[in-house]
Amino acid sequence: KAGVTQTPRYLIKTRGQQVTLSCSPISGHRSVSWYQQTPGQGLQFLFEYFSETQRNKGNFPGRFSGRQFSNSRSEMNVSTLELGDSALYLCASSLDGLGGRSGIPEAFFGQGTRLTVV
Amino acid sequence: AQSVAQPEDQVNVAEGNPLTVKCTYSVSGNPYLFWYVQYPNRGLQFLLKYITGDNLVKGSYGFEAEFNKSQTSFHLKKPSALVSDSALYFCAVRDIENRDDKIIFGKGTRLHILP
């Protein structure tokens, strides 16, 4: 079974530009979450999508947005990039919907996209 | 709101000694608890989970964790550390009884196993 796939692995962008990151979840998983990882802040929750609907959102500005398609693939977009957006962006998929009743409530992570803003 | 605390930024252990990485949590309902490990330039790998039942759960690579409800802790342990265990470890919690059900991570603990 293929794991979570994130593309691209590395990106270098200039301040003010926008960027789109892609995540393909494990087959059969309908929940996709995005996290920002930085050395100082650890893993910060961005948002979660389930069946094409944003179900949860973290405390990030509106420049960070996402969407999920009918095949559960998800994209994350960051507009008007700032230097502080440089980070490893991780995508995670899970089987469970709200309530976690499948017995497999854990998330499975992709290798991440390393975004550098210069 | 749910939260996770990992009180130690770094833990150093000699190879062959037992190791403990600490985690405490706060949720309004019954928690699902997880440990993940991250090696350099990689995503997070799932190690183990607690859902219900036996308070001692066993996971990958010889790791185990003990759920303590009264102390709201879920410490990660291994009887004999290996140099290859050196990595960044994250504790996480999910509160499925909360409308705001999502997985929240601690800030991570860097584990150094000294040869």
XYZ file of N, CA, C and O in Angstrom, chain A residues 13-97:
340
model
N 11.235 29.944 -2.830
C 10.388 31.013 -3.348
C 10.888 32.353 -2.817
O 11.597 32.425 -1.814
N 10.438 33.399 -3.492
C 10.800 34.761 -3.101
C 9.662 35.379 -2.310
O 8.481 35.047 -2.555
N 10.002 36.237 -1.388
C 8.978 36.961 -0.618
C 7.937 37.576 -1.550
O 8.273 38.154 -2.590
N 6.679 37.462 -1.154
C 5.603 38.037 -1.941
C 4.976 37.061 -2.930
O 3.846 37.288 -3.383
N 5.701 36.020 -3.264
C 5.139 35.017 -4.176
C 4.130 34.147 -3.454
O 3.947 34.241 -2.241
N 3.466 33.302 -4.216
C 2.569 32.333 -3.620
C 3.045 30.930 -3.998
O 3.803 30.742 -4.956
N 2.600 29.939 -3.217
C 3.064 28.574 -3.437
C 1.916 27.597 -3.180
O 1.041 27.857 -2.347
N 1.925 26.502 -3.926
C 0.939 25.434 -3.733
C 1.659 24.126 -3.485
O 2.552 23.748 -4.252
N 1.297 23.461 -2.409
C 1.871 22.169 -2.050
C 0.795 21.102 -2.214
O -0.380 21.358 -1.962
N 1.233 19.898 -2.572
C 0.270 18.839 -2.844
C 0.493 17.640 -1.936
O 1.620 17.345 -1.536
N -0.590 16.957 -1.615
C -0.528 15.784 -0.748
C -1.515 14.737 -1.246
O -2.709 15.015 -1.386
N -1.010 13.531 -1.477
C -1.876 12.401 -1.817
C -1.914 11.451 -0.638
O -0.875 10.894 -0.262
N -3.078 11.250 -0.025
C -3.155 10.416 1.171
C -3.087 8.930 0.832
O -3.112 8.541 -0.327
N -3.009 8.134 1.873
C -3.081 6.689 1.720
C -4.442 6.339 1.146
O -5.464 6.938 1.532
N -4.471 5.385 0.251
C -5.723 4.988 -0.379
C -6.753 4.583 0.672
O -6.477 3.793 1.577
N -7.941 5.170 0.549
C -9.005 4.866 1.501
C -9.116 5.850 2.648
O -10.128 5.888 3.351
N -8.077 6.652 2.856
C -8.120 7.671 3.914
C -8.845 8.898 3.405
O -8.537 9.402 2.328
N -9.765 9.405 4.205
C -10.520 10.581 3.784
C -10.134 11.842 4.550
O -10.570 12.927 4.205
N -9.343 11.676 5.601
C -8.914 12.834 6.387
C -7.479 13.199 6.035
O -6.594 12.344 6.043
N -7.265 14.464 5.741
C -5.916 14.977 5.458
C -5.684 16.206 6.338
O -6.488 17.135 6.337
N -4.598 16.175 7.078
C -4.220 17.311 7.933
C -2.896 17.881 7.464
O -2.052 17.150 6.940
N -2.716 19.160 7.694
C -1.464 19.835 7.353
C -0.862 20.431 8.615
O -1.567 20.983 9.466
N 0.471 20.332 8.697
C 1.214 20.874 9.821
C 2.416 21.664 9.314
O 3.006 21.321 8.289
N 2.773 22.701 10.065
C 3.993 23.450 9.797
C 4.995 23.104 10.887
O 4.676 23.185 12.069
N 6.200 22.714 10.469
C 7.229 22.387 11.454
C 8.397 23.350 11.336
O 8.998 23.490 10.269
N 8.693 24.028 12.434
C 9.854 24.910 12.514
C 10.633 24.558 13.773
O 10.062 24.029 14.733
N 11.948 24.851 13.784
C 12.762 24.481 14.951
C 12.258 25.102 16.248
O 12.288 24.469 17.283
N 11.762 26.322 16.185
C 11.361 26.987 17.414
C 9.963 26.628 17.896
O 9.696 26.617 19.090
N 9.076 26.317 16.980
C 7.664 26.120 17.323
C 7.202 24.680 17.277
O 6.067 24.386 17.654
N 8.046 23.763 16.814
C 7.597 22.378 16.726
C 6.564 22.210 15.626
O 6.607 22.902 14.613
N 5.620 21.294 15.844
C 4.566 21.028 14.859
C 3.337 21.876 15.173
O 2.723 21.727 16.221
N 2.992 22.738 14.246
C 1.819 23.583 14.420
C 0.727 23.121 13.452
O 0.964 22.999 12.254
N -0.449 22.905 13.986
C -1.573 22.430 13.190
C -2.107 23.562 12.317
O -2.423 24.647 12.809
N -2.212 23.293 11.018
C -2.743 24.285 10.079
C -4.235 24.086 9.866
O -5.039 24.957 10.156
N -4.611 22.965 9.303
C -6.015 22.646 9.084
C -6.154 21.182 8.718
O -5.191 20.488 8.427
N -7.407 20.739 8.761
C -7.746 19.373 8.427
C -8.935 19.373 7.484
O -9.885 20.143 7.661
N -8.860 18.507 6.498
C -9.964 18.322 5.579
C -10.468 16.897 5.673
O -9.693 15.952 5.841
N -11.761 16.777 5.565
C -12.397 15.465 5.571
C -13.523 15.499 4.565
O -14.405 16.355 4.648
N -13.485 14.586 3.615
C -14.504 14.528 2.561
C -14.745 15.900 1.940
O -15.891 16.367 1.842
N -13.668 16.545 1.548
C -13.666 17.813 0.797
C -14.091 19.020 1.632
O -14.218 20.123 1.077
N -14.292 18.845 2.928
C -14.722 19.947 3.788
C -13.646 20.237 4.824
O -13.090 19.308 5.420
N -13.389 21.523 5.052
C -12.449 21.870 6.114
C -13.144 21.651 7.443
O -14.120 22.330 7.773
N -12.596 20.766 8.243
C -13.253 20.391 9.489
C -12.642 21.110 10.681
O -13.314 21.363 11.664
N -11.339 21.382 10.622
C -10.650 22.044 11.719
C -9.651 23.032 11.156
O -9.116 22.827 10.063
N -9.383 24.068 11.915
C -8.433 25.065 11.461
C -7.596 25.524 12.637
O -8.119 25.735 13.732
N -6.293 25.681 12.433
C -5.403 26.187 13.459
C -5.348 27.699 13.432
O -6.136 28.359 12.753
N -4.409 28.264 14.174
C -4.297 29.712 14.310
C -3.287 30.302 13.340
O -2.272 30.870 13.744
N -3.564 30.182 12.087
C -2.709 30.750 11.054
C -3.483 31.818 10.293
O -4.709 31.771 10.206
N -2.752 32.799 9.731
C -3.459 33.861 8.997
C -4.121 33.332 7.737
O -3.824 32.235 7.266
N -4.998 34.147 7.182
C -5.767 33.763 6.012
C -4.927 33.515 4.771
O -5.432 32.976 3.782
N -3.637 33.912 4.824
C -2.752 33.631 3.680
C -2.575 32.121 3.461
O -2.190 31.684 2.384
N -2.836 31.373 4.507
C -2.730 29.911 4.435
C -4.124 29.348 4.151
O -5.067 29.580 4.917
N -4.229 28.616 3.078
C -5.518 28.023 2.722
C -5.297 26.639 2.153
O -4.166 26.254 1.822
N -6.371 25.918 2.042
C -6.249 24.579 1.498
C -7.532 24.140 0.853
O -8.553 24.859 0.878
N -7.470 22.962 0.278
C -8.671 22.350 -0.258
C -8.430 20.862 -0.421
O -7.289 20.395 -0.396
N -9.525 20.152 -0.575
C -9.430 18.716 -0.775
C -10.333 18.342 -1.938
O -11.451 18.847 -2.065
N -9.848 17.447 -2.749
C -10.587 17.034 -3.926
C -11.378 15.757 -3.652
O -11.206 15.114 -2.606
N -12.204 15.382 -4.598
C -13.079 14.225 -4.389
C -12.289 12.922 -4.242
O -12.783 11.958 -3.656
N -11.060 12.888 -4.730
C -10.241 11.679 -4.570
C -9.398 11.739 -3.290
O -8.494 10.930 -3.119
N -9.704 12.697 -2.425
C -9.060 12.923 -1.123
C -7.702 13.605 -1.217
O -7.147 13.978 -0.184
N -7.166 13.782 -2.405
C -5.929 14.543 -2.520
C -6.155 15.965 -2.025
O -7.257 16.514 -2.151
N -5.117 16.514 -1.425
C -5.273 17.849 -0.844
C -4.159 18.764 -1.331
O -3.051 18.321 -1.636
N -4.466 20.017 -1.413
C -3.482 21.048 -1.718
C -3.514 22.099 -0.622
O -4.565 22.397 -0.053
N -2.339 22.670 -0.380
C -2.222 23.781 0.549
C -1.599 24.948 -0.205
O -0.641 24.759 -0.961
N -2.151 26.130 -0.013
C -1.664 27.315 -0.692
C -1.245 28.366 0.331
O -1.948 28.573 1.326
N -0.114 28.968 0.067
C 0.309 30.102 0.893
C 0.535 31.280 -0.039
O 1.323 31.186 -0.991
N -0.168 32.364 0.214
C -0.028 33.548 -0.628
C 0.847 34.589 0.064
O 1.068 34.519 1.287
N 1.368 35.515 -0.710
C 2.183 36.618 -0.193
C 3.205 36.098 0.829
O 3.193 36.425 2.016
N 4.082 35.262 0.351
C 5.028 34.585 1.225
C 5.894 35.555 2.017
O 6.311 36.602 1.512
N 6.158 35.177 3.266
C 7.033 35.934 4.152
C 8.215 35.039 4.530
O 8.130 33.810 4.465
N 9.306 35.681 4.965
C 10.494 34.911 5.349
C 10.145 33.885 6.438
O 10.668 32.763 6.440
N 9.262 34.262 7.333
C 8.885 33.394 8.443
C 8.081 32.170 8.031
O 7.829 31.292 8.858
N 7.696 32.113 6.773
C 6.961 30.932 6.291
C 7.899 29.792 5.941
O 7.446 28.680 5.640
N 9.196 30.047 5.959
C 10.167 28.988 5.696
C 10.013 27.904 6.751
O 10.115 28.166 7.957
N 9.766 26.682 6.301
C 9.476 25.602 7.234
C 9.361 24.294 6.465
O 9.363 24.273 5.234
N 9.239 23.220 7.224
C 8.880 21.928 6.661
C 7.371 21.781 6.810
O 6.845 21.886 7.918
N 6.677 21.579 5.708
C 5.233 21.417 5.739
C 4.917 19.935 5.588
O 5.284 19.301 4.601
N 4.232 19.429 6.588
C 3.921 18.008 6.647
C 2.439 17.774 6.440
O 1.603 18.500 6.993
N 2.151 16.749 5.689
C 0.781 16.323 5.458
C 0.602 14.967 6.125
O 1.526 14.133 6.129
N -0.557 14.751 6.698
C -0.852 13.478 7.342
C -2.238 13.017 6.950
O -3.168 13.826 6.879
N -2.378 11.744 6.706
C -3.702 11.216 6.406
C -4.116 10.217 7.479
O -3.273 9.583 8.118
N -5.408 10.131 7.690
C -5.921 9.153 8.646
C -7.231 8.593 8.137
O -7.928 9.207 7.325
N -7.546 7.424 8.679
C -8.743 6.719 8.225
C -10.001 7.317 8.807
O -11.039 7.393 8.163
N -9.884 7.794 10.046
C -11.045 8.168 10.818
C -11.666 9.490 10.457
O -10.990 10.467 10.207
N -12.950 9.500 10.552
C -13.644 10.766 10.566
C -13.766 11.245 12.002
O -13.105 10.732 12.898
